[in-house]
Amino acid sequence: MEFQFTEKELAFRAELEAFIKSALPPDWQERARSWPGGYGAMEYDSEQDRQDAEIFKQKMVDEGWFTVSWPKEYGGRGLSNMEQAIYFERTSYYRAPSLNIATAIMGPTILQIGTEENKEDWVPGIARGEIEMWLGYSEPDAGSDLASIRTTAVREGDEYVLNGQKIWSSLAHASNYGWVIARTDPDGHRHRSVSILVVDNNTPGVAIRPLINIIGVHSFNEVFFDNVRVPARNLIGQENMGFYYLMTALDFERLIVNIGAFKHGLEMLCDYVKQTERGGKPLGKDPHVRRKLAEIAARVEIAYLFYWRTATLLDRGKIPSVESSALKLVTTELSRMLANASMEILGPYSLLMDPTQGAPMNGMAPRGYLDCISATIGAGTSEIQRNIIATRGLGLPSK
Ligand SMILES: Cc1cc2nc3c(=O)[nH]c(=O)nc-3n(C[C@H](O)[C@H](O)[C@H](O)COP(=O)(O)OP(=O)(O)OC[C@H]3O[C@@H](n4cnc5c(N)ncnc54)[C@H](O)[C@@H]3O)c2cc1C
């Protein structure tokens, strides 16, 4: 087995790295505080950060870095999925604001299962960074069990009339469209009676209300639909097939793991123990600290192997399914491990959260400690990932 990049991939990586370094604001590393694998701090800390992220995104779009593996006719560069994976790895290592929900999930899903009309309507706009979407799956009584959703979409002529409620809708307030799953056949089989519709946030009857997360950030929302009229053209794929499309979209969602951020987080922690003395001795000489860091380093390597494997599968024309679940499980559990170790190693200093002056690791550790809880819930809980690996991967009975 070959575990090395090709010459072409190495050249791509070097060119990309030069771009990232030149395009990011020089003090970005001190300002970016998102936790590896974390989901909770998706919104920016300040208006300045938001504007800088927007400028960076525009540079990526203008210089052709945004959707490198997409076909050229839909605004991509037609490169391989491995090159796309290298792009996500490097941007997440530098904590660059590269990912958005639409490019990572909706674009690839529409390219896979959408009609020609869907592709024309949505993919070029996503590739240009003009269309940002939020995911409208979860409802108060439907999280893991998405087949029990109650939001309805009733066809009336050239429109669907949408009624219901979504919850935990990340960044709905900062996007322009929702990717919403709704029941289109009240009498149908629970898996063959739902459809995916793209809903413009500005349509009359859409109400978005903030939910503040455990870190104190406005990242989630509740969204209400009251007789919202959606053009039938905004139906993705075929009516009543939404559940199957959702599975594909979730497979893509579970690939968003910000893998490079783990390496960066571990390096920050290693730098801290090298530079800090406790009880007159360097922390890095403490056998307990060394054992913990060595264990995390080994897990980071394992996570990387899972990551490159999924990219290889995509290049072979497969959508990673069990593999996406395994990658998501391994990385979000690692997110917890890294946060727990950071809190333990920082000791009493772990209570210093940003913007406290002198907080070790930019005050990221306590923030990560809170954020890593949600990492194992969003995009399907760890229990659900284990179920998928057991049933779809190992062929074990579901009950
Ligand atoms: C940070 C974050 C961001 C999110 N963003 C979005 C978003 O943008 N859009 C969106 O639609 N949703 C979003 N969600 C919601 C997320 O998808 C759900 O919270 C998740 O799927 C779990 O559903 P639930 O909260 O209803 O928990 P439940 O499904 O009620 O589960 C409760 C507990 O029971 C366990 N459980 C449930 N079923 C099983 C089973 N079959 N076997 C074993 N254990 C089981 C679960 O693992 C969990 O521990 C987000 C959540 C988080 C934390």
XYZ file of C-alpha atoms and ligand atoms in Angstrom:
452
model
C 0.000 0.000 0.000
C 1.254 3.479 -0.930
C 0.918 6.065 1.849
C 2.608 8.955 0.044
C 1.283 11.849 -1.994
C 2.086 11.909 -5.696
C 4.365 14.627 -7.110
C 1.275 16.408 -8.437
C -0.429 16.297 -5.023
C 2.706 17.604 -3.300
C 2.929 20.496 -5.759
C -0.769 21.247 -5.215
C -0.264 21.209 -1.435
C 2.712 23.588 -1.616
C 0.848 26.011 -3.903
C -2.200 25.918 -1.625
C -0.134 26.485 1.504
C 1.487 29.553 -0.065
C -1.961 30.871 -0.973
C -3.346 30.345 2.560
C -0.389 32.083 4.186
C -0.594 35.065 1.854
C -4.391 35.416 1.964
C -5.073 35.101 5.724
C -4.714 38.173 7.974
C -1.280 37.939 9.720
C -2.824 37.711 13.215
C -5.482 35.139 12.243
C -3.874 32.308 14.278
C -4.260 34.310 17.493
C -7.872 35.145 16.677
C -9.123 31.762 15.424
C -10.245 29.758 18.438
C -12.463 27.010 17.049
C -11.848 23.636 18.653
C -10.746 20.609 16.553
C -13.851 18.658 15.612
C -16.037 21.208 17.399
C -19.399 22.271 16.040
C -20.470 24.860 18.572
C -18.456 27.949 17.710
C -19.368 28.235 14.047
C -20.275 31.909 14.286
C -17.414 34.414 14.405
C -16.400 36.126 17.630
C -16.424 39.633 16.208
C -17.606 41.620 13.220
C -13.928 42.021 12.223
C -13.472 38.207 12.143
C -16.640 37.823 10.077
C -15.489 40.428 7.556
C -11.990 38.905 7.322
C -13.512 35.458 6.765
C -15.665 36.902 3.975
C -12.606 38.514 2.329
C -10.698 35.215 2.560
C -13.636 33.342 1.019
C -13.779 35.814 -1.864
C -10.047 35.365 -2.508
C -10.560 31.580 -2.555
C -13.390 31.922 -5.051
C -11.486 34.400 -7.258
C -8.325 32.290 -7.313
C -10.131 28.994 -7.892
C -9.523 27.295 -4.531
C -13.078 27.049 -3.230
C -14.451 23.899 -4.876
C -11.397 22.319 -6.450
C -12.846 18.828 -7.069
C -16.093 20.000 -8.707
C -16.552 19.697 -12.471
C -15.363 22.749 -14.416
C -18.832 23.345 -15.911
C -20.182 23.852 -12.370
C -17.495 26.264 -11.199
C -14.866 23.794 -9.954
C -11.351 22.949 -11.119
C -12.039 19.308 -11.971
C -9.291 18.068 -9.601
C -9.351 14.824 -7.621
C -11.080 14.214 -4.290
C -7.636 13.580 -2.812
C -6.677 17.136 -3.798
C -9.949 18.355 -2.277
C -9.064 16.435 0.903
C -5.587 18.000 0.937
C -7.308 21.373 0.620
C -9.550 20.701 3.677
C -6.605 19.331 5.641
C -4.381 22.348 5.017
C -7.116 24.981 5.475
C -8.239 23.359 8.730
C -4.605 23.133 9.923
C -4.308 26.911 9.505
C -7.840 27.292 10.923
C -8.727 29.195 7.763
C -12.447 29.847 7.253
C -12.736 27.589 4.215
C -15.738 25.371 4.758
C -19.336 26.263 4.479
C -22.309 23.953 4.783
C -23.350 24.474 1.159
C -19.973 23.646 -0.413
C -19.327 20.672 1.853
C -22.788 19.079 1.836
C -25.387 20.446 -0.583
C -23.126 20.958 -3.608
C -21.703 17.397 -3.567
C -25.173 15.922 -2.843
C -26.852 17.799 -5.704
C -24.027 16.809 -8.049
C -24.648 13.206 -7.010
C -28.455 12.940 -6.971
C -29.913 16.217 -8.297
C -31.748 16.783 -11.563
C -30.066 18.799 -14.330
C -32.331 21.705 -13.319
C -31.175 21.399 -9.659
C -27.546 21.472 -10.777
C -28.054 24.565 -12.936
C -30.068 26.366 -10.223
C -27.808 25.791 -7.229
C -24.344 24.449 -7.937
C -22.698 27.433 -9.743
C -23.984 29.871 -7.062
C -22.623 27.651 -4.278
C -19.267 27.417 -6.088
C -19.127 31.236 -6.312
C -19.810 31.501 -2.566
C -23.062 33.397 -3.142
C -25.402 30.701 -1.803
C -25.027 29.684 1.838
C -27.425 27.068 3.197
C -28.521 25.729 6.564
C -29.679 22.191 7.280
C -33.345 21.787 8.215
C -33.515 18.197 9.451
C -34.018 18.079 13.240
C -37.354 18.798 14.866
C -38.300 18.793 18.558
C -39.305 15.107 18.237
C -37.039 14.015 15.397
C -33.261 14.061 15.830
C -31.716 10.613 15.509
C -34.961 9.220 14.151
C -35.320 11.528 11.165
C -38.034 9.379 9.596
C -40.478 10.708 12.208
C -40.387 14.335 11.015
C -43.698 16.205 11.103
C -43.038 19.279 8.944
C -45.326 18.998 5.906
C -45.093 20.256 2.321
C -48.347 20.055 0.367
C -48.214 20.522 -3.393
C -50.508 23.264 -4.767
C -49.962 23.852 -8.491
C -46.390 25.059 -9.028
C -45.718 25.472 -5.326
C -45.365 23.526 -2.077
C -46.964 24.933 1.061
C -44.655 24.301 4.008
C -45.747 24.128 7.669
C -43.830 23.009 10.762
C -40.773 23.634 12.904
C -37.053 22.866 12.765
C -34.571 23.083 15.633
C -30.774 23.174 16.157
C -30.487 24.810 12.729
C -26.829 25.865 12.673
C -26.157 29.208 10.995
C -29.726 29.569 9.641
C -29.467 33.251 10.583
C -26.246 33.640 8.580
C -27.381 31.806 5.420
C -29.747 32.706 2.599
C -31.404 29.302 1.950
C -32.565 26.298 3.966
C -32.156 22.677 2.828
C -35.328 21.432 4.403
C -36.783 17.955 4.712
C -40.574 17.782 4.844
C -43.287 15.141 4.568
C -44.868 15.264 1.109
C -47.025 12.145 1.408
C -48.897 11.888 4.730
C -50.043 8.315 3.975
C -46.778 6.953 2.550
C -44.142 4.590 3.928
C -42.086 6.506 6.548
C -38.939 6.353 4.380
C -40.649 7.040 1.046
C -42.837 10.002 1.937
C -40.398 12.869 2.550
C -38.743 15.294 0.154
C -35.963 17.874 0.246
C -36.839 21.458 -0.663
C -34.578 24.490 -0.880
C -36.320 27.341 0.940
C -35.385 31.010 0.591
C -35.028 32.452 4.124
C -36.773 35.631 2.978
C -40.027 33.918 1.984
C -43.036 35.231 3.956
C -43.881 32.832 6.814
C -40.266 31.851 7.651
C -39.320 32.888 11.218
C -35.761 32.303 12.521
C -35.210 32.579 16.285
C -31.782 32.330 17.979
C -30.720 29.614 20.439
C -27.518 30.383 22.350
C -25.191 27.394 22.750
C -23.161 26.184 25.740
C -20.200 28.429 24.801
C -22.476 31.469 24.753
C -22.361 31.740 20.956
C -25.343 32.250 18.658
C -24.786 29.282 16.412
C -28.135 27.425 16.523
C -31.659 28.556 15.738
C -35.239 27.421 15.805
C -36.990 27.939 12.467
C -40.767 28.082 12.042
C -42.694 27.684 8.776
C -46.193 29.114 8.596
C -47.799 28.512 5.173
C -44.499 29.153 3.398
C -44.868 28.973 -0.397
C -41.876 27.263 -2.043
C -41.554 27.010 -5.849
C -41.914 23.345 -6.932
C -38.714 23.874 -8.946
C -36.851 23.951 -5.594
C -37.582 20.254 -5.024
C -34.281 18.340 -4.992
C -34.320 15.146 -7.068
C -37.613 13.239 -7.054
C -40.589 13.766 -4.745
C -40.778 11.367 -1.747
C -37.171 10.204 -2.207
C -35.774 12.729 0.283
C -34.883 10.205 2.963
C -32.419 8.466 0.641
C -30.898 11.803 -0.437
C -30.583 12.726 3.201
C -28.438 9.634 3.785
C -26.070 10.795 1.015
C -26.039 14.341 2.422
C -25.254 12.958 5.905
C -22.403 10.880 4.489
C -20.913 14.102 3.106
C -21.619 15.956 6.377
C -19.738 13.328 8.384
C -16.658 13.952 6.248
C -16.397 17.536 7.575
C -13.941 16.836 10.342
C -11.386 19.680 10.150
C -8.690 17.044 10.377
C -5.765 19.486 10.242
C -7.053 21.280 13.344
C -6.291 18.158 15.412
C -2.639 18.236 14.402
C -2.520 21.974 15.126
C -4.264 21.543 18.525
C -1.827 18.807 19.535
C 1.130 20.968 18.466
C -0.190 23.863 20.579
C -0.455 21.592 23.595
C 3.077 20.209 23.011
C 4.459 23.775 22.725
C 2.746 24.627 26.003
C 4.284 21.704 27.906
C 7.719 22.454 26.435
C 7.571 26.087 27.534
C 5.958 25.653 30.964
C 7.500 24.645 34.265
C 5.505 23.244 37.133
C 7.054 22.543 40.573
C 10.462 23.620 39.167
C 10.383 20.992 36.376
C 9.374 21.329 32.700
C 5.865 19.944 32.236
C 7.142 18.008 29.246
C 9.230 15.843 31.579
C 6.208 14.684 33.559
C 5.640 10.997 32.621
C 1.864 11.355 32.994
C 1.826 14.309 30.543
C 4.126 12.502 28.109
C 1.950 9.377 28.126
C -1.203 11.405 27.465
C 0.358 13.337 24.585
C 1.794 10.175 23.041
C -1.624 8.529 23.142
C -3.265 11.529 21.471
C -0.499 11.679 18.833
C -1.177 8.033 17.951
C -4.933 8.714 17.699
C -4.342 11.735 15.461
C -2.362 9.495 13.092
C -5.210 6.953 13.089
C -7.741 9.703 12.341
C -5.569 10.862 9.421
C -5.547 7.336 7.968
C -9.348 7.198 8.126
C -9.437 10.610 6.458
C -7.178 9.782 3.498
C -9.038 6.504 3.052
C -12.363 8.309 2.528
C -10.750 10.557 -0.105
C -9.397 7.480 -1.897
C -12.880 5.917 -1.908
C -14.407 9.073 -3.424
C -11.789 8.983 -6.181
C -12.847 5.396 -6.876
C -16.415 6.608 -7.441
C -17.820 5.426 -4.075
C -19.625 7.614 -1.550
C -18.037 6.724 1.787
C -20.858 5.663 4.088
C -19.697 3.391 6.918
C -16.297 5.028 6.422
C -17.792 8.535 6.977
C -19.412 7.279 10.188
C -16.132 5.774 11.380
C -14.257 8.991 10.560
C -16.848 11.094 12.374
C -16.823 8.814 15.406
C -13.027 8.627 15.659
C -12.501 12.385 15.278
C -15.275 13.581 17.599
C -14.181 11.165 20.325
C -10.630 12.464 19.749
C -11.984 15.997 20.148
C -13.097 15.025 23.667
C -9.816 13.301 24.449
C -7.779 16.344 23.390
C -10.031 18.694 25.381
C -9.876 16.533 28.524
C -6.080 16.229 28.276
C -5.703 19.998 27.710
C -7.795 20.805 30.775
C -5.837 18.360 32.911
C -2.425 19.533 31.688
C -3.282 23.247 32.006
C -4.497 22.573 35.566
C -5.794 25.724 37.301
C -4.924 27.809 34.200
C -7.540 25.870 32.259
C -10.160 28.173 33.775
C -8.798 31.193 31.889
C -11.070 31.641 28.926
C -10.525 34.136 26.136
C -10.368 37.149 26.092
C -8.436 36.882 29.404
C -4.894 38.193 28.865
C -2.286 35.453 29.173
C -4.776 32.567 28.925
C -2.739 29.544 27.740
C -3.459 28.301 24.195
C -5.443 31.515 23.526
C -8.069 30.336 26.009
C -9.088 27.605 23.579
C -9.030 24.691 26.050
C -12.034 25.568 28.249
C -13.964 26.549 25.160
C -13.081 23.240 23.535
C -13.999 21.372 26.697
C -17.538 22.728 26.379
C -17.683 22.458 22.581
C -16.506 18.847 22.298
C -19.741 17.640 23.921
C -21.778 18.834 20.945
C -19.259 17.344 18.498
C -20.416 13.853 19.438
C -24.081 14.824 18.892
C -24.239 16.973 15.710
C -24.504 15.091 12.368
C -25.694 12.038 14.320
C -24.606 10.944 17.788
C -21.741 8.537 18.510
C -24.345 5.850 19.326
C -25.909 6.299 15.880
C -22.476 6.105 14.177
C -21.765 2.874 16.094
C -25.137 1.481 14.968
C -24.302 2.303 11.327
C -20.881 0.665 11.594
C -22.463 -2.416 13.225
C -25.365 -2.840 10.801
C -24.202 -1.419 7.457
C -20.519 -2.131 7.994
C -20.417 -5.442 9.854
C -23.822 -6.782 8.793
C -24.975 -7.296 12.386
C -28.740 -7.450 13.006
C -30.364 -4.076 13.782
C -32.113 -5.360 16.907
C -23.584 21.385 17.453
C -24.808 20.824 16.782
C -25.178 21.301 15.539
C -26.355 20.824 14.945
N -26.721 21.359 13.746
C -27.871 20.939 13.179
C -28.321 21.519 11.963
O -27.672 22.423 11.408
N -29.478 21.093 11.432
C -30.208 20.094 12.010
O -31.242 19.718 11.444
N -29.830 19.530 13.186
C -28.688 19.941 13.775
N -28.286 19.400 14.967
C -29.152 18.408 15.636
C -28.543 17.016 15.634
O -28.560 16.474 14.342
C -29.348 16.179 16.640
O -29.185 16.761 17.923
C -28.872 14.745 16.693
O -29.169 14.098 15.474
C -29.469 13.966 17.867
O -30.862 14.087 17.889
P -31.660 14.499 19.221
O -30.979 15.728 19.761
O -33.104 14.574 18.883
O -31.415 13.335 20.248
P -32.221 11.953 20.326
O -32.362 11.363 18.968
O -33.460 12.192 21.120
O -31.215 11.065 21.152
C -31.085 11.146 22.577
C -30.081 10.087 23.015
O -30.555 8.773 22.654
C -29.594 8.094 21.860
N -30.253 7.319 20.811
C -31.281 7.723 20.003
N -31.612 6.740 19.136
C -30.756 5.710 19.386
C -30.592 4.416 18.823
N -31.342 4.001 17.809
N -29.620 3.609 19.340
C -28.828 4.027 20.362
N -28.956 5.237 20.946
C -29.896 6.067 20.463
C -28.746 9.194 21.230
O -27.458 8.728 20.892
C -28.715 10.232 22.352
O -27.706 9.927 23.273
C -27.140 19.845 15.583
C -26.742 19.361 16.844
C -25.593 19.847 17.436
C -25.213 19.329 18.788
